[in-house]
Amino acid sequence: MARSGKVSVIGAGFYGSTTAMRLAEYDIFDTVVLTDVIEGKPEGLALDLNQSRWVEGFETTVVGQTTGPNGEGYEAIAGSEIVVITAGLPRRPRRSRMDLIETNARIMRAVAENIAVHAPEAVVINVANPLDEMTALAQIVTGFPHHRVIGQAGMLDTARFTHFVAEKLGVPVASVTTLTLGSHGDTMVPVASACAVDGKPLSDLLSADEIEELVVRTRNGGAEVVALLKTGSAYYAPSAAAARMAKAVHEDSGAVMPVCAWVDGEYGLTGAYLGVEAELGREGIRRVVETPLTDAEKALLVEAYEAVKTKQADVTDL
Ligand code: APR
């Protein structure tokens, strides 16, 4: 595919810089813009990434831009078809994603207002935590239609689940299919009925207890990494997930992925951002796909919906 368009990544921390790197290495965009409020950080990282182009063999140009408290520098994202929001504090050991809510909401408001002004046609992919609430806030502040504001979590949680299954069975990750829906947190719904290895149901290969163990590890996947790192949270798998979503939007591919999307009647649920499978294209979410679920999984999804809906009801006050 020919190179075209611009994608912007807000926040040049670990998550943002690795996302920018992956997007640049795809070599499908003309430009990747990386911004941050720390003077010189995005420019320095952009220079470094550009110097890797010859070795890695990509032509996409990375542009770094420091932004100021009054939106200075945001002209750099003008014309972006996609904006990935990674600005915000990461988790710390023994602290939940919810502990970040006030600070990250303040950052989100500032970022989203500038996106609305400078990239009004963009599809927004939010990764800042707490994920479901920050995605809802991004939509409210930008005023963009719901289909153009998406959160990244399901791809990451599914990638983690897949890794754990592959590791447990000693098989290639490519032979494993898993799925997680619900929220990016306590009410995550790993969908065991959709899991298979080379088409064989996971329940034929592992006992219910063994599957439950992997489910629990998946649900705590972020915390496990945070506890090991001690400062900061995961970014390799998260950036891989976010970059894949941006690629699907850019290529208008129609790929079906687990993402945080606005539900409007699917599964009988309405009016909240929830982890569901959705078809991605140029307009963001083309449609939410209703995955067949067992009664127990459906009940867990409803539980997740109720939890995120309650939390999202208050985000306008943040
Ligand atoms: N605009 C742009 N960048 C900002 C802003 C802002 N208003 N406020 C903070 N930042 C930048 C910080 O300067 C920092 O460089 O966001 C970056 C965050 O980087 P890290 O601290 O390395 O955090 P990271 O691991 O990248 O996580 C970012 O993703 O997974 C989530 O919970 C995580 O919400 C967090 C986000």
Coordinates of N, CA and C in Angstrom, one line a residue, residues 125-240:
I125 N -8.1 7.6 19.1 CA -7.9 6.3 19.8 C -7.3 6.6 21.1
N126 N -8.1 6.4 22.2 CA -7.6 6.7 23.5 C -7.0 5.5 24.2
V127 N -5.9 5.7 24.9 CA -5.3 4.6 25.7 C -5.1 5.0 27.1
A128 N -5.4 6.3 27.5 CA -5.1 6.8 28.8 C -6.1 6.1 29.8
N129 N -5.6 5.9 31.0 CA -6.4 5.2 32.0 C -6.9 6.2 33.0
P130 N -8.0 5.8 33.7 CA -8.8 4.6 33.6 C -9.5 4.6 32.2
L131 N -9.4 3.6 31.4 CA -9.6 3.6 30.0 C -11.0 3.9 29.6
D132 N -12.0 3.2 30.2 CA -13.4 3.4 29.8 C -13.8 4.9 30.1
E133 N -13.5 5.4 31.3 CA -13.9 6.7 31.6 C -13.2 7.8 30.8
M134 N -11.9 7.6 30.5 CA -11.1 8.6 29.8 C -11.6 8.6 28.3
T135 N -12.0 7.5 27.8 CA -12.5 7.4 26.4 C -13.9 8.2 26.4
A136 N -14.7 7.9 27.4 CA -16.0 8.7 27.4 C -15.7 10.2 27.5
L137 N -14.8 10.6 28.3 CA -14.5 12.0 28.5 C -13.9 12.6 27.2
A138 N -13.1 11.8 26.5 CA -12.5 12.3 25.2 C -13.7 12.6 24.2
Q139 N -14.7 11.7 24.2 CA -15.8 11.9 23.3 C -16.6 13.2 23.7
I140 N -16.8 13.3 25.0 CA -17.6 14.5 25.5 C -16.9 15.8 25.1
V141 N -15.6 15.8 25.4 CA -14.9 17.1 25.2 C -14.7 17.4 23.7
T142 N -14.4 16.4 22.9 CA -14.2 16.7 21.5 C -15.5 17.0 20.8
G143 N -16.6 16.3 21.4 CA -17.9 16.5 20.7 C -18.0 15.7 19.4
F144 N -17.0 14.8 19.2 CA -17.0 14.0 18.0 C -18.1 12.9 18.1
P145 N -18.6 12.4 17.0 CA -19.5 11.3 17.0 C -18.9 10.1 17.7
H146 N -19.7 9.3 18.4 CA -19.2 8.2 19.2 C -18.3 7.3 18.3
H147 N -18.7 7.1 17.0 CA -17.9 6.1 16.2 C -16.5 6.6 15.9
R148 N -16.2 7.9 16.2 CA -14.9 8.4 15.9 C -14.0 8.5 17.2
V149 N -14.5 8.0 18.3 CA -13.7 8.0 19.5 C -13.7 6.6 20.1
I150 N -12.6 6.0 20.1 CA -12.5 4.6 20.5 C -11.4 4.4 21.6
G151 N -11.6 3.4 22.4 CA -10.5 3.2 23.4 C -9.8 1.9 23.1
Q152 N -8.6 1.8 23.5 CA -7.8 0.6 23.3 C -7.7 -0.1 24.6
A153 N -8.2 -1.3 24.7 CA -8.0 -2.2 25.8 C -8.2 -3.7 25.4
G154 N -9.2 -3.9 24.7 CA -9.6 -5.3 24.4 C -8.5 -6.0 23.6
M155 N -7.8 -5.3 22.7 CA -6.8 -5.9 21.9 C -5.6 -6.3 22.8
L156 N -5.3 -5.4 23.8 CA -4.2 -5.7 24.7 C -4.6 -6.9 25.6
D157 N -5.8 -6.8 26.2 CA -6.2 -7.9 27.1 C -6.2 -9.2 26.4
T158 N -6.7 -9.2 25.1 CA -6.8 -10.4 24.3 C -5.3 -10.9 24.0
A159 N -4.5 -10.0 23.7 CA -3.1 -10.4 23.4 C -2.4 -11.0 24.6
R160 N -2.7 -10.5 25.8 CA -2.2 -11.1 27.0 C -2.8 -12.5 27.3
F161 N -4.1 -12.6 27.1 CA -4.7 -13.9 27.3 C -4.1 -14.9 26.3
T162 N -3.9 -14.5 25.1 CA -3.4 -15.4 24.0 C -2.0 -15.8 24.4
H163 N -1.2 -14.9 24.9 CA 0.2 -15.2 25.3 C 0.2 -16.3 26.4
F164 N -0.7 -16.1 27.4 CA -0.7 -17.0 28.5 C -1.2 -18.4 28.1
V165 N -2.1 -18.5 27.2 CA -2.6 -19.8 26.7 C -1.5 -20.5 25.9
A166 N -0.8 -19.7 25.0 CA 0.3 -20.3 24.2 C 1.4 -20.8 25.1
E167 N 1.7 -20.0 26.1 CA 2.8 -20.4 27.0 C 2.5 -21.6 27.8
K168 N 1.2 -21.7 28.3 CA 0.8 -22.8 29.1 C 0.8 -24.1 28.2
L169 N 0.4 -24.0 27.0 CA 0.3 -25.2 26.1 C 1.6 -25.4 25.3
G170 N 2.5 -24.5 25.3 CA 3.7 -24.6 24.6 C 3.5 -24.7 23.1
V171 N 2.5 -23.8 22.6 CA 2.2 -23.7 21.2 C 2.5 -22.3 20.7
P172 N 2.6 -22.2 19.3 CA 2.8 -20.8 18.8 C 1.6 -19.9 19.1
V173 N 1.9 -18.6 19.4 CA 0.7 -17.7 19.6 C -0.2 -17.7 18.4
A174 N 0.4 -17.9 17.2 CA -0.4 -17.8 16.0 C -1.5 -18.9 15.9
S175 N -1.3 -19.9 16.7 CA -2.3 -21.0 16.6 C -3.5 -20.8 17.7
V176 N -3.3 -19.7 18.5 CA -4.2 -19.5 19.6 C -5.2 -18.4 19.2
T177 N -6.5 -18.6 19.5 CA -7.5 -17.6 19.4 C -8.1 -17.4 20.8
T178 N -8.1 -16.1 21.3 CA -8.8 -15.8 22.5 C -9.6 -14.5 22.4
L179 N -10.3 -14.2 23.4 CA -11.1 -12.9 23.3 C -11.4 -12.4 24.7
T180 N -11.3 -11.1 24.9 CA -11.8 -10.5 26.1 C -12.7 -9.3 25.8
L181 N -13.7 -9.2 26.5 CA -14.7 -8.1 26.4 C -14.8 -7.4 27.7
G182 N -15.8 -6.6 27.8 CA -16.1 -5.9 29.1 C -15.3 -4.7 29.4
S183 N -14.8 -4.5 30.6 CA -14.0 -3.3 30.9 C -12.5 -3.7 31.0
H184 N -11.7 -2.7 31.0 CA -10.3 -2.8 31.2 C -10.0 -2.7 32.6
G185 N -10.4 -3.7 33.4 CA -10.3 -3.7 34.8 C -11.0 -4.8 35.5
D186 N -11.5 -4.6 36.6 CA -12.1 -5.7 37.4 C -13.2 -6.5 36.7
T187 N -13.9 -5.8 35.9 CA -15.0 -6.5 35.2 C -14.7 -6.8 33.7
M188 N -13.4 -7.1 33.5 CA -13.0 -7.7 32.2 C -13.7 -9.0 32.1
V189 N -14.1 -9.3 30.8 CA -14.7 -10.6 30.6 C -13.9 -11.4 29.6
P190 N -13.0 -12.3 30.1 CA -12.3 -13.2 29.1 C -13.3 -14.2 28.6
V191 N -13.5 -14.3 27.3 CA -14.6 -15.1 26.8 C -14.0 -16.5 26.4
A192 N -14.1 -17.4 27.4 CA -13.4 -18.7 27.3 C -14.1 -19.5 26.2
S193 N -15.4 -19.3 25.9 CA -16.1 -20.1 24.9 C -15.6 -19.7 23.5
A194 N -14.9 -18.6 23.3 CA -14.4 -18.2 22.0 C -13.0 -18.6 21.8
C195 N -12.4 -19.2 22.9 CA -11.0 -19.6 22.8 C -10.7 -20.9 22.2
A196 N -9.7 -21.0 21.4 CA -9.4 -22.2 20.7 C -7.9 -22.3 20.3
V197 N -7.4 -23.5 20.1 CA -6.1 -23.7 19.6 C -6.1 -24.5 18.4
D198 N -5.7 -23.9 17.3 CA -5.9 -24.6 16.0 C -7.3 -25.1 15.8
G199 N -8.2 -24.3 16.2 CA -9.6 -24.6 16.0 C -10.2 -25.5 17.0
K200 N -9.4 -26.1 17.9 CA -9.9 -27.0 19.0 C -10.3 -26.1 20.2
P201 N -11.5 -26.3 20.7 CA -11.9 -25.5 21.9 C -10.9 -25.7 23.0
L202 N -10.6 -24.5 23.7 CA -9.7 -24.5 24.8 C -10.1 -25.5 25.9
S203 N -11.4 -25.6 26.1 CA -11.9 -26.5 27.1 C -11.6 -28.0 26.9
D204 N -11.2 -28.3 25.6 CA -10.8 -29.7 25.4 C -9.3 -29.9 25.8
L205 N -8.6 -28.8 25.9 CA -7.2 -28.9 26.1 C -6.7 -28.5 27.6
L206 N -7.6 -27.8 28.3 CA -7.2 -27.4 29.6 C -8.4 -27.6 30.5
S207 N -8.2 -27.9 31.8 CA -9.3 -28.1 32.7 C -9.9 -26.7 33.1
A208 N -11.1 -26.7 33.6 CA -11.8 -25.5 34.0 C -10.9 -24.6 35.0
D209 N -10.2 -25.3 35.9 CA -9.4 -24.6 36.8 C -8.2 -24.0 36.2
E210 N -7.6 -24.7 35.2 CA -6.5 -24.2 34.5 C -6.9 -22.9 33.7
I211 N -8.0 -23.0 33.0 CA -8.5 -21.9 32.3 C -8.7 -20.7 33.2
E212 N -9.4 -21.0 34.3 CA -9.6 -19.9 35.3 C -8.3 -19.2 35.8
E213 N -7.3 -20.0 35.9 CA -6.0 -19.4 36.3 C -5.5 -18.4 35.3
L214 N -5.7 -18.8 34.0 CA -5.2 -17.9 33.0 C -6.1 -16.7 32.9
V215 N -7.4 -16.9 33.1 CA -8.3 -15.8 33.1 C -8.0 -14.7 34.2
V216 N -7.7 -15.3 35.3 CA -7.3 -14.4 36.5 C -6.0 -13.6 36.1
R217 N -5.1 -14.3 35.6 CA -3.8 -13.7 35.2 C -4.0 -12.6 34.2
T218 N -4.9 -12.9 33.2 CA -5.2 -11.9 32.2 C -5.8 -10.7 32.8
R219 N -6.8 -10.9 33.7 CA -7.5 -9.8 34.3 C -6.5 -8.9 35.1
N220 N -5.4 -9.5 35.7 CA -4.4 -8.8 36.4 C -3.2 -8.5 35.6
G221 N -3.3 -8.7 34.3 CA -2.1 -8.6 33.4 C -1.4 -7.3 33.5
G222 N -2.1 -6.2 33.6 CA -1.4 -4.9 33.7 C -0.7 -4.7 35.1
A223 N -1.4 -5.2 36.1 CA -0.8 -5.0 37.5 C 0.4 -5.9 37.7
E224 N 0.4 -7.0 37.0 CA 1.6 -7.9 37.1 C 2.8 -7.2 36.5
V225 N 2.7 -6.6 35.4 CA 3.8 -5.8 34.8 C 4.2 -4.7 35.7
V226 N 3.2 -3.9 36.2 CA 3.5 -2.7 37.0 C 4.3 -3.2 38.2
A227 N 3.9 -4.3 38.9 CA 4.6 -4.7 40.1 C 6.0 -5.0 39.8
L228 N 6.3 -5.6 38.6 CA 7.7 -5.9 38.3 C 8.5 -4.6 37.9
L229 N 7.9 -3.7 37.2 CA 8.6 -2.5 36.7 C 8.8 -1.5 37.9
K230 N 7.9 -1.5 38.8 CA 7.9 -0.6 40.0 C 7.7 0.8 39.7
T231 N 8.2 1.3 38.5 CA 7.8 2.7 38.1 C 7.2 2.5 36.7
G232 N 6.1 3.0 36.5 CA 5.5 3.0 35.1 C 4.7 1.7 34.9
S233 N 4.1 1.7 33.7 CA 3.3 0.5 33.4 C 3.7 0.0 32.0
A234 N 3.0 -1.1 31.6 CA 3.4 -1.8 30.3 C 3.3 -0.8 29.1
Y235 N 4.1 -1.1 28.1 CA 4.0 -0.3 26.9 C 4.3 -1.1 25.6
Y236 N 5.0 -2.2 25.7 CA 5.2 -2.9 24.4 C 4.0 -3.5 23.8
A237 N 3.3 -4.3 24.6 CA 2.0 -4.9 24.1 C 1.0 -3.9 24.0
P238 N 0.8 -2.9 24.9 CA -0.2 -1.9 24.7 C 0.0 -1.1 23.4
S239 N 1.3 -0.7 23.1 CA 1.5 0.1 21.9 C 1.3 -0.8 20.6
A240 N 1.6 -2.1 20.7 CA 1.3 -2.9 19.6 C -0.2 -2.9 19.3

